[in-house]
mmCIF file of C-alpha atoms (C1' of nucleotides) in Angstrom:
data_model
loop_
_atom_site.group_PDB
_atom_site.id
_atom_site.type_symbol
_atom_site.label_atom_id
_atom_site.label_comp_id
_atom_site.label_asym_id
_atom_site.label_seq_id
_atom_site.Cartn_x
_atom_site.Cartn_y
_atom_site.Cartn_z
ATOM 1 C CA UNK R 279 0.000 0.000 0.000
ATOM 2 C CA UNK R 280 1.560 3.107 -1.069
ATOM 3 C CA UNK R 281 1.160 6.812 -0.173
ATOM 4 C CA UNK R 282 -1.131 9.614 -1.519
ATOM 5 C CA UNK R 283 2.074 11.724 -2.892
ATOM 6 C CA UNK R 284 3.392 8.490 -5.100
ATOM 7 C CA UNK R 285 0.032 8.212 -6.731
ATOM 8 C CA UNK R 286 -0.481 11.514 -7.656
ATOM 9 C CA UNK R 287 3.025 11.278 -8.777
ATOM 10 C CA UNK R 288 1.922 8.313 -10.880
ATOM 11 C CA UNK R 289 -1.288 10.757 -12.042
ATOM 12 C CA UNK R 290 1.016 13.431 -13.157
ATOM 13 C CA UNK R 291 3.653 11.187 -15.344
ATOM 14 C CA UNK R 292 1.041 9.427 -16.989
ATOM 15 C CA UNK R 293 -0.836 12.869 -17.900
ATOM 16 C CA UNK R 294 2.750 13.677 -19.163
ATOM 17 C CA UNK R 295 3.722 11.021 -21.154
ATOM 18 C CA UNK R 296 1.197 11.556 -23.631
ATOM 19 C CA UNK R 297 3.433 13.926 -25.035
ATOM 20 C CA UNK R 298 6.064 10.615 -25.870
ATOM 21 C CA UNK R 299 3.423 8.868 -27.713
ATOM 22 C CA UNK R 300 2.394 12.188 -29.844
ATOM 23 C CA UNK R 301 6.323 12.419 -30.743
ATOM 24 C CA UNK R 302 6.078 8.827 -31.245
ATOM 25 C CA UNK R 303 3.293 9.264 -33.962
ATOM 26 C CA UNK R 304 4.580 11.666 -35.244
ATOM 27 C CA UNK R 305 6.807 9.079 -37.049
ATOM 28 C CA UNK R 306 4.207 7.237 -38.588
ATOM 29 C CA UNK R 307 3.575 7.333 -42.444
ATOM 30 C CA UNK R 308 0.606 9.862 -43.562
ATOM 31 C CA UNK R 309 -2.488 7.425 -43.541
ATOM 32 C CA UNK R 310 -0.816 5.396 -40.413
ATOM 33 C CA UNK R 311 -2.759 6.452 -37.792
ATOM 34 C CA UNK R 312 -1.937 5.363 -34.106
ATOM 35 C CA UNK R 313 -5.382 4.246 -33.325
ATOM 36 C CA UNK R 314 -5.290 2.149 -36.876
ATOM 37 C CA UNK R 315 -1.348 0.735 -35.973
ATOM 38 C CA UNK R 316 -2.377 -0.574 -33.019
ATOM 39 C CA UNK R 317 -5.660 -1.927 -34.337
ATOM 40 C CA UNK R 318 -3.428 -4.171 -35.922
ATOM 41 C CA UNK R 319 -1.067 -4.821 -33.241
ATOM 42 C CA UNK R 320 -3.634 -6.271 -31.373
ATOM 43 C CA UNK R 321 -4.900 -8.304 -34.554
ATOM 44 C CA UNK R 322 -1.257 -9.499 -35.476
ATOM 45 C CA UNK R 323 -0.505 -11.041 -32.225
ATOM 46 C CA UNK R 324 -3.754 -12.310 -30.869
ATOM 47 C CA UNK R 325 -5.075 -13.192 -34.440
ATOM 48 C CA UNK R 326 -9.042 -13.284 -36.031
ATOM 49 C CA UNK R 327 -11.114 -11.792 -33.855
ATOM 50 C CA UNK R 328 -14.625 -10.224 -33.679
ATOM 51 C CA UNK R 329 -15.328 -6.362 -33.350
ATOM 52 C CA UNK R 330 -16.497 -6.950 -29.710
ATOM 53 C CA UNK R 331 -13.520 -8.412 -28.249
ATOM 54 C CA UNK R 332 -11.284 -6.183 -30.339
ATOM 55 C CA UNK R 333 -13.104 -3.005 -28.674
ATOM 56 C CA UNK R 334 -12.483 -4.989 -24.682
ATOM 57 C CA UNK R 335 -8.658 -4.989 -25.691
ATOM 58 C CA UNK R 336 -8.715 -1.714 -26.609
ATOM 59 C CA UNK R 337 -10.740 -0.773 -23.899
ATOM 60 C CA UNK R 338 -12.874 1.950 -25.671
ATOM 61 C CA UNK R 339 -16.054 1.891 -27.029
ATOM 62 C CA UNK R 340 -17.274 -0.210 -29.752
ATOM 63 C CA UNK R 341 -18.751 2.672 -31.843
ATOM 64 C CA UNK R 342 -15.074 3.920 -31.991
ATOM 65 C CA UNK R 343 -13.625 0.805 -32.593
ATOM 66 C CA UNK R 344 -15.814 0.132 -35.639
ATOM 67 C CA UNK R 345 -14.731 3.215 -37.176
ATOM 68 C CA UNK R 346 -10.989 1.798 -37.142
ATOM 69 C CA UNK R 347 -11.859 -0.624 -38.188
ATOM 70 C CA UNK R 348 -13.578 0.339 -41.427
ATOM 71 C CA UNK R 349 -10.525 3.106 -41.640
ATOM 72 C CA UNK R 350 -8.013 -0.079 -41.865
ATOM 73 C CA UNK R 351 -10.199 -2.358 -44.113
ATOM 74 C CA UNK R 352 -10.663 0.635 -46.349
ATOM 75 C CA UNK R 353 -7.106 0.577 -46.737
ATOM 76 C CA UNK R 354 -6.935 -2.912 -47.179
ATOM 77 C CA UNK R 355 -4.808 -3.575 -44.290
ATOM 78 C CA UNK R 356 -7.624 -5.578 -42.607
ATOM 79 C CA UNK R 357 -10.040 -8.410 -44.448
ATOM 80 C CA UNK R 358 -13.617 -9.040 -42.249
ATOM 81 C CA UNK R 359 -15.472 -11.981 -43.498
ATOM 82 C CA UNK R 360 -18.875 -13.140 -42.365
ATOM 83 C CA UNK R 361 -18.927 -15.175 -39.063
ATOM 84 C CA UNK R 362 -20.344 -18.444 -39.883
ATOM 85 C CA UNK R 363 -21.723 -19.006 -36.290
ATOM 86 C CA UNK R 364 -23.415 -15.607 -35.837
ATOM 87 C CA UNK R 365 -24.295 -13.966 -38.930
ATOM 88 C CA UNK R 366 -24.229 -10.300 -36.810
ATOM 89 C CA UNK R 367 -20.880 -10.438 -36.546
ATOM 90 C CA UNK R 368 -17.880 -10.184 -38.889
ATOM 91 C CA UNK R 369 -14.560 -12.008 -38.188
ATOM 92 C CA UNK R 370 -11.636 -9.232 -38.207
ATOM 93 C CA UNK R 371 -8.158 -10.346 -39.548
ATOM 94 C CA UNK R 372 -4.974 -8.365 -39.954
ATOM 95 C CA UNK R 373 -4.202 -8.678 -44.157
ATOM 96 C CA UNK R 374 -0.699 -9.588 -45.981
ATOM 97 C CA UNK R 375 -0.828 -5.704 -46.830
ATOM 98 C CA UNK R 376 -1.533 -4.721 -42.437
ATOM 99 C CA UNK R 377 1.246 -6.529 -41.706
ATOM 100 C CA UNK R 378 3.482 -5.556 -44.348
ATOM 101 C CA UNK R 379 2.714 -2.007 -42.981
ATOM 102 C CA UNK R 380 3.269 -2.974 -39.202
ATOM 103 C CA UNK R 381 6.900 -4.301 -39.992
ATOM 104 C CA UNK R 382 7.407 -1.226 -41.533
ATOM 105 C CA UNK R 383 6.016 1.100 -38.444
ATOM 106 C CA UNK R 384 8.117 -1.323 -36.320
ATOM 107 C CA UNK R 385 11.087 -0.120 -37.877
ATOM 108 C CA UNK R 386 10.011 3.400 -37.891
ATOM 109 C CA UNK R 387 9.421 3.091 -33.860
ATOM 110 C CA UNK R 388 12.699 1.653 -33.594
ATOM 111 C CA UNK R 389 14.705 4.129 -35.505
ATOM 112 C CA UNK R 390 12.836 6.940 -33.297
ATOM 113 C CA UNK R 391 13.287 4.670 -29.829
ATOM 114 C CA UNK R 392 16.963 3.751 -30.610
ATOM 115 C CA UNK R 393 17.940 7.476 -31.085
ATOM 116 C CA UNK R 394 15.962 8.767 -27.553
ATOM 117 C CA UNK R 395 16.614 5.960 -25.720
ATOM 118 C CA UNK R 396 20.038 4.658 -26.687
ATOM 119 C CA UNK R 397 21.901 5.067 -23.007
ATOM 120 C CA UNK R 398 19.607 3.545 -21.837
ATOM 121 C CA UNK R 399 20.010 -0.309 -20.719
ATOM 122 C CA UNK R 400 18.140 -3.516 -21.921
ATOM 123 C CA UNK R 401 17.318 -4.305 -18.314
ATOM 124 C CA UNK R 402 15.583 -0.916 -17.624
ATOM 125 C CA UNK R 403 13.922 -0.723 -21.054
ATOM 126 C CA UNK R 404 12.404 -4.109 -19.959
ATOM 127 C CA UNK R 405 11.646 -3.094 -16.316
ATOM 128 C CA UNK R 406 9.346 -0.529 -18.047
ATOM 129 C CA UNK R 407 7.664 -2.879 -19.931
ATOM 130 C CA UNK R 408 6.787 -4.932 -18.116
ATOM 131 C CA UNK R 409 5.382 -1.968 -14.616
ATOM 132 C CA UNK R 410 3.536 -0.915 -18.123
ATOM 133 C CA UNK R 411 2.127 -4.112 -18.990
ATOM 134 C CA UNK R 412 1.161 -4.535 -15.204
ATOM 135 C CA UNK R 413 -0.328 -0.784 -14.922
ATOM 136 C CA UNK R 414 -2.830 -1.793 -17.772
ATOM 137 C CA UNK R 415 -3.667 -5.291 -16.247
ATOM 138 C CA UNK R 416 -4.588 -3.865 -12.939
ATOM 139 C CA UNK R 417 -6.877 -1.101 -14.250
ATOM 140 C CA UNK R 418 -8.172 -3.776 -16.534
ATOM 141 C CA UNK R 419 -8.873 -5.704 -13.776
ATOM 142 C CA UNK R 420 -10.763 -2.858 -11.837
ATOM 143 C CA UNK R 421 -12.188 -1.904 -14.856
ATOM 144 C CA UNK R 422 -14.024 -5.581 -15.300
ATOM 145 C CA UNK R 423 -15.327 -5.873 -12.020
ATOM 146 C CA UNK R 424 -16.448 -2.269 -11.803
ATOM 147 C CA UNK R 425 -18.436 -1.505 -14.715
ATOM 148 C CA UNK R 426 -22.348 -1.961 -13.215
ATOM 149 C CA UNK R 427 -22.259 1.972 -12.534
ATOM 150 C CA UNK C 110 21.502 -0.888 -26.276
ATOM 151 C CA UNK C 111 18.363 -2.845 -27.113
ATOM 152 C CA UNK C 112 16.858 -5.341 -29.510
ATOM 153 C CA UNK C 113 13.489 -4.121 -31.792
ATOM 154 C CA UNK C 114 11.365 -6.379 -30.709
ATOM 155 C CA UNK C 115 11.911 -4.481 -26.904
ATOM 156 C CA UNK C 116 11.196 -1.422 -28.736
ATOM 157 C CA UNK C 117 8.307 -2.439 -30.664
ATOM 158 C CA UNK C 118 7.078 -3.370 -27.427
ATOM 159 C CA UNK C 119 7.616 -0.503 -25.854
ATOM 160 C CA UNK C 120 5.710 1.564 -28.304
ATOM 161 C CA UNK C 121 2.711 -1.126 -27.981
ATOM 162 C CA UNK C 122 2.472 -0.276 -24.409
ATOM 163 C CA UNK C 123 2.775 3.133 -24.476
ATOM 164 C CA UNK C 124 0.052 2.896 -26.923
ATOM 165 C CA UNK C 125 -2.241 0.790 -24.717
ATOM 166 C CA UNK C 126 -1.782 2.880 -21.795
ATOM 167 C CA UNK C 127 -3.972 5.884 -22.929
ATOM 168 C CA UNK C 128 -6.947 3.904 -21.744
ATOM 169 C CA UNK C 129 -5.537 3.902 -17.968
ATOM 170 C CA UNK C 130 -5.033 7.678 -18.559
ATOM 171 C CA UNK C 131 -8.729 8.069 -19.802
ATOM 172 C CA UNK C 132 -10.388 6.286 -16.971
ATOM 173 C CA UNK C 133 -8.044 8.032 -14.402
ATOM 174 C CA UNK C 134 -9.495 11.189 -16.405
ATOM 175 C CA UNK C 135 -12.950 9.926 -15.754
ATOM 176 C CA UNK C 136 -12.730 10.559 -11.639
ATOM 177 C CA UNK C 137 -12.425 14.519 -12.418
ATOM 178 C CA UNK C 138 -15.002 16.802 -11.606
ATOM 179 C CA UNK C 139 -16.932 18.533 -14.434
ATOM 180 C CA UNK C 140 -15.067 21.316 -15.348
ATOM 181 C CA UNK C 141 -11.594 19.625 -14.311
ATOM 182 C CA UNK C 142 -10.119 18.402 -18.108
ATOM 183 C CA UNK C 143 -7.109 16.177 -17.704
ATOM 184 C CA UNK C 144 -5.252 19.353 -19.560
ATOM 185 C CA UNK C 145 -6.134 21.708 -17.470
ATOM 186 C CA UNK C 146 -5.190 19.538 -14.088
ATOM 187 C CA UNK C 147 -1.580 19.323 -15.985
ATOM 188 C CA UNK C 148 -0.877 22.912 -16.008
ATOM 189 C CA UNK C 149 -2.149 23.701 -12.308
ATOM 190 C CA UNK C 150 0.085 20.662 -11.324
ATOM 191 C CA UNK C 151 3.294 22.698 -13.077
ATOM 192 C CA UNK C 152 2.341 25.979 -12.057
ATOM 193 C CA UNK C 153 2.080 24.365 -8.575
ATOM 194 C CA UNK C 154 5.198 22.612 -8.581
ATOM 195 C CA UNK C 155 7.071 25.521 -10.591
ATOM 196 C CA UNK C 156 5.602 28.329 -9.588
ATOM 197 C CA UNK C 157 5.213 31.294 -11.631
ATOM 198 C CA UNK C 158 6.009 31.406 -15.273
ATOM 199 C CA UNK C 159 5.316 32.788 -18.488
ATOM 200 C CA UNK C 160 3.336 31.257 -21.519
ATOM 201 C CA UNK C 161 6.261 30.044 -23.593
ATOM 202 C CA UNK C 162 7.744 28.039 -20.659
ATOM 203 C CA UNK C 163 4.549 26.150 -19.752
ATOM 204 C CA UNK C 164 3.996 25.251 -23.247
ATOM 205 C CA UNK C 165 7.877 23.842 -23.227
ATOM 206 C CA UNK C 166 6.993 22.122 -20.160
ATOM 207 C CA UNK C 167 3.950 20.682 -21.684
ATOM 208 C CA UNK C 168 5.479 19.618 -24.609
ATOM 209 C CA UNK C 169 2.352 21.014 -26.770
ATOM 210 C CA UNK C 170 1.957 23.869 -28.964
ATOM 211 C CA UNK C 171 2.093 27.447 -26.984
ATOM 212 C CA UNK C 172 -1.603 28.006 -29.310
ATOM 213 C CA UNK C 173 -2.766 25.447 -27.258
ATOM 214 C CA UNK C 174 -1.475 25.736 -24.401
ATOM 215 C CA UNK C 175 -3.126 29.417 -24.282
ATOM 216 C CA UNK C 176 -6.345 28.106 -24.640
ATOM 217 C CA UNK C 177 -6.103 25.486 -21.837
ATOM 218 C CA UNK C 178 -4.969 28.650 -19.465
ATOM 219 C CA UNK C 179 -7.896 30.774 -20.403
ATOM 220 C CA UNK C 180 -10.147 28.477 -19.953
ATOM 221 C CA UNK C 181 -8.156 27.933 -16.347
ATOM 222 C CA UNK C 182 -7.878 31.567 -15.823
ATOM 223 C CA UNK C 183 -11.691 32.005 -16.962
ATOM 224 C CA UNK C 184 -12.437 29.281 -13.780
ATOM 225 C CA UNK C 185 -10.512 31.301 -11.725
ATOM 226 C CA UNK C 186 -7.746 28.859 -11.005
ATOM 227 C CA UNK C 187 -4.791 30.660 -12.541
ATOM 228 C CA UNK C 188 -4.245 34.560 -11.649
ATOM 229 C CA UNK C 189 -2.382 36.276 -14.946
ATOM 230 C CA UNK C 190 -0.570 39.764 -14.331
ATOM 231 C CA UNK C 191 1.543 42.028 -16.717
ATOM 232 C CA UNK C 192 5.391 40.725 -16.605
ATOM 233 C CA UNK C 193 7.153 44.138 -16.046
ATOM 234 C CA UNK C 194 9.990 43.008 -18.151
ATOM 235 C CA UNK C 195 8.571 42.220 -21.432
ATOM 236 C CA UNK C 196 5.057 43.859 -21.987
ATOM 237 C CA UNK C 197 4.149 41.422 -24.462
ATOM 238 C CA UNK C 198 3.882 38.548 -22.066
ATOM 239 C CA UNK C 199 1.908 37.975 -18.676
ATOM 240 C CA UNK C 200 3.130 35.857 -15.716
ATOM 241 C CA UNK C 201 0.714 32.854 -14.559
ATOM 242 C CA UNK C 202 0.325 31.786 -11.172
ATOM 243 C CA UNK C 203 -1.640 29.040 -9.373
ATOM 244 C CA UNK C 204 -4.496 30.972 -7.384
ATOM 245 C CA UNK C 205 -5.934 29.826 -4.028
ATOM 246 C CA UNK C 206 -8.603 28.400 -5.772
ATOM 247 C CA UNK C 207 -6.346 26.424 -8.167
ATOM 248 C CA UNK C 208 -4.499 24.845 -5.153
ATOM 249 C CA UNK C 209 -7.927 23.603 -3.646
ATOM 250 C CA UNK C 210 -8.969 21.982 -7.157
ATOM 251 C CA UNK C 211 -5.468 20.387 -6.965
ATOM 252 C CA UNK C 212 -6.240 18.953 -3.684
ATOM 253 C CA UNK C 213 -9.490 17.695 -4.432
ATOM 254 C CA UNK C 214 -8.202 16.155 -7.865
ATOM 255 C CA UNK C 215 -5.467 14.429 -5.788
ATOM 256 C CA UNK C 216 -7.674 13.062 -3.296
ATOM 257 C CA UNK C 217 -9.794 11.511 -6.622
ATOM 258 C CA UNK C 218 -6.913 10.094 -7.846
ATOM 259 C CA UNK C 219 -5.085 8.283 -5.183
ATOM 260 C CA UNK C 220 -8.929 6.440 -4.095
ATOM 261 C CA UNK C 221 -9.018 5.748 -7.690
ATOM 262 C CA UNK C 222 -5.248 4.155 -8.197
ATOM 263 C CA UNK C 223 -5.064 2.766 -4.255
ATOM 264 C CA UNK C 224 -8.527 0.779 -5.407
ATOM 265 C CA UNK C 225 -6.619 -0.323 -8.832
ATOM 266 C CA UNK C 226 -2.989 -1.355 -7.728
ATOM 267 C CA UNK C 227 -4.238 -2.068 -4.104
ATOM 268 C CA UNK C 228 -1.516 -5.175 -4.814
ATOM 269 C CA UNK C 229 1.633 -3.198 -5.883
ATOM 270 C CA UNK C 230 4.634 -2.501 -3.590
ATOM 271 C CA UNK C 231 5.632 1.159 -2.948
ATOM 272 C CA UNK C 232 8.539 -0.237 -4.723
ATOM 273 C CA UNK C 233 7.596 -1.063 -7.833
ATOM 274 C CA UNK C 234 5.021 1.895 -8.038
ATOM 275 C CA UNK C 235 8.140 4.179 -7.249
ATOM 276 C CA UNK C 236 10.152 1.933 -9.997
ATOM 277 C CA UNK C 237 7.085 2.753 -12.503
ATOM 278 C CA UNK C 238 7.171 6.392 -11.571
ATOM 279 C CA UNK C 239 10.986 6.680 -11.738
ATOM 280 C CA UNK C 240 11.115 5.286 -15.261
ATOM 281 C CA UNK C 241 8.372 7.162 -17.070
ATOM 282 C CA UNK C 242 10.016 10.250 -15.162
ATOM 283 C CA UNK C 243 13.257 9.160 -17.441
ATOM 284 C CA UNK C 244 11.294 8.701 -20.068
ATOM 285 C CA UNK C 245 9.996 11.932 -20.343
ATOM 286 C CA UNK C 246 13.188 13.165 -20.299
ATOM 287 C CA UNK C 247 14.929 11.102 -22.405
ATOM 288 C CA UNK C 248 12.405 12.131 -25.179
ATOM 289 C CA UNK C 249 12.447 15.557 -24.134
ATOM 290 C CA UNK C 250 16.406 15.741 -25.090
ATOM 291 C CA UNK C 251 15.499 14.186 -28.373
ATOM 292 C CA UNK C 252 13.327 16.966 -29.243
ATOM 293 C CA UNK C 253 15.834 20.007 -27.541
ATOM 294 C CA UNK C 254 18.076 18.232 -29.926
ATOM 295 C CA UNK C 255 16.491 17.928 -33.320
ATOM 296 C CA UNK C 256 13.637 20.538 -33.705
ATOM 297 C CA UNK C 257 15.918 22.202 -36.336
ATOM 298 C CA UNK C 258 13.447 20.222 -39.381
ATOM 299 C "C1'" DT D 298 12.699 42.322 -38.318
ATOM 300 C "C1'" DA D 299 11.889 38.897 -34.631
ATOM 301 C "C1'" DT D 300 9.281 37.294 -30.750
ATOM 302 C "C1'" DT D 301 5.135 36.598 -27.443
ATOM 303 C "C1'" DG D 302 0.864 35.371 -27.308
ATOM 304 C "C1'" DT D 303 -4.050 34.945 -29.276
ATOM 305 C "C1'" DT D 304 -7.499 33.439 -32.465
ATOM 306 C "C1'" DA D 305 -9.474 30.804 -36.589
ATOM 307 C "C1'" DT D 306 -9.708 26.579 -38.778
ATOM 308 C "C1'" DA D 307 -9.160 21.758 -39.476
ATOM 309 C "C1'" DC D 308 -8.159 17.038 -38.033
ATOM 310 C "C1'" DT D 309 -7.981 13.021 -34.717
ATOM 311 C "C1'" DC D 310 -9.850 10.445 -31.054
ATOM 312 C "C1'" DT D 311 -13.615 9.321 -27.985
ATOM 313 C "C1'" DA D 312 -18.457 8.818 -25.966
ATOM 314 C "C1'" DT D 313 -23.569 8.756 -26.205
ATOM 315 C "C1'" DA D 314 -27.556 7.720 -28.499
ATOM 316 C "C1'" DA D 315 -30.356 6.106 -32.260
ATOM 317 C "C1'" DC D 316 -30.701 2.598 -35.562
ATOM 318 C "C1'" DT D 317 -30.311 -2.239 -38.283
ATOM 319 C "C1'" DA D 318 -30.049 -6.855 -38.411
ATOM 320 C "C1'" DT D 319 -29.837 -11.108 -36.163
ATOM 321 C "C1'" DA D 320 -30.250 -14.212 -31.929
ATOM 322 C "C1'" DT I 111 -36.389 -8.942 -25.750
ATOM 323 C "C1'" DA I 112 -31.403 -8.761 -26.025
ATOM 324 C "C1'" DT I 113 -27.100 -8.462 -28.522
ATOM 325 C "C1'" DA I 114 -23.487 -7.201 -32.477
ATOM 326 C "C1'" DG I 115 -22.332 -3.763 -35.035
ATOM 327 C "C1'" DT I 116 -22.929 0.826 -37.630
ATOM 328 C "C1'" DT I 117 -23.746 5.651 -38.087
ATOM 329 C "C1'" DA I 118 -24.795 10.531 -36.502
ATOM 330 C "C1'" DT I 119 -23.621 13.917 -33.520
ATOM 331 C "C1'" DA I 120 -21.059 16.302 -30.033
ATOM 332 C "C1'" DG I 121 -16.969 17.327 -27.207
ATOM 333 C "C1'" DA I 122 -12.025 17.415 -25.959
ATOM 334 C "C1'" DG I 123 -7.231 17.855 -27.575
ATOM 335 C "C1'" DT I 124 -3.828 19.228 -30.842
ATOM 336 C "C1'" DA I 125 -1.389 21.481 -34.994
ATOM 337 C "C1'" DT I 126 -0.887 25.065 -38.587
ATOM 338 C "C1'" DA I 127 -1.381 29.522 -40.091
ATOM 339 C "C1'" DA I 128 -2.671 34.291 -39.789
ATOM 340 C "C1'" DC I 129 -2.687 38.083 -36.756
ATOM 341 C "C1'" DA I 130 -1.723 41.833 -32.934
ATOM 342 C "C1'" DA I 131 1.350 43.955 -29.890
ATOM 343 C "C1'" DT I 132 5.819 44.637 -28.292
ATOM 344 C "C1'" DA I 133 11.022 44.001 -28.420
#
DNA sequence: TATTGTTATACTCTATAACTATA
DNA sequence: TATAGTTATAGAGTATAACAATA
């Protein structure tokens, strides 16, 4: 259990760092955007999914997720084909083209990451990681059993 | 020096962690925007300054920057006076009634994150703090450095 | 002529609500 | 009647460019 000042020191680095992921995107190529990238992060490593449980990963709504969605298969970076269990739903899967793109915004993040962050060590770089993987999983966590407002 | 697939990580979870910053966003009262808490948290922890420097601090365009302070100043929580130096510019300062929306907004947040990570350590919540606080800077060299496009 | 700050405009991302098609 | 997804609309945040006042 930790004290008020370290949380609101936690509040005020995560308002910050919002700034990092705007330089971040900046980055990106013209039609790229961050919202549509990680779309197909999400797609690439957990593979076909439906628009419901793509909107719970990305924990926002499903009205916004639809419209990446349509943004990215528009570009043909995404194929949706009809779900042959429930005919409401379409089955979302990242395209040869989406990942074609996402090895190229991979490189693009690197190039930006290795310059900011180059005295900085593999052990710390993971550290962060992995607090940030755990910072989403606990709020993910309170978000799921909290929801019945 | 680090491998891509760290960095492409990285990127992912920086992505993924606007959602924690949007529910944390969601505890604020009303009239409190997640913008406007940032720049009574520097003024606080600065003190006084002038447009140009907050905007530096903030890492966002001084255009918007001056709308996020009238809309403070217009609430009452920022007091703006001449600078007797340079006529063109004023000098903002956290008022009374900026401090108390602080404290409020702080109380918000810790319930909110000691509910959430009720099972972190104060050590790894100071690790997590520490490193985004590096991270900020790190990036925040890169652009002191190459803003010369 | 350059700099500080403001305002106008446009674009991105998100949420709420209304709607459709199917379960 | 409830659920999956789409679309319309509104609001917050940011960037670019044009502008006013002062240096």
């Amino acid at each position: 259990m930790a004290e008020r000042k370290q949380y609101e020191e936690l509040a005020r680095q995560l308002g910050a760092i919002a700034a990092v992921r705007r330089d971040l995107g900046r980055t990106l190529p013209p039609e790229a955007s961050p919202a549509s990238v990680l779309v197909l992060a999400l797609l690439h490593e957990y593979g076909e999914m439906r628009m419901g449980k793509l909107a719970e990963l990305l924990a926002i709504d499903m009205s916004v997720t639809s419209r990446h969605v349509a943004y990215a298969a528009d570009r043909g970076w995404i194929d949706r084909h009809p779900d042959p269990l429930d005919k409401r739903s379409r089955l979302l899967r990242i395209s040869p083209r989406g990942d074609e793109l996402l090895e190229l915004v991979g490189t693009r993040y690197t190039e930006a990451l290795a310059t900011c962050l180059r005295d900085w060590s593999d052990e710390d770089l993971g550290s962060l990681i992995g607090l940030l993987a755990r910072l989403r999983e606990s709020f993910g966590d309170c978000r799921a059993r909290a929801p019945q407002a």
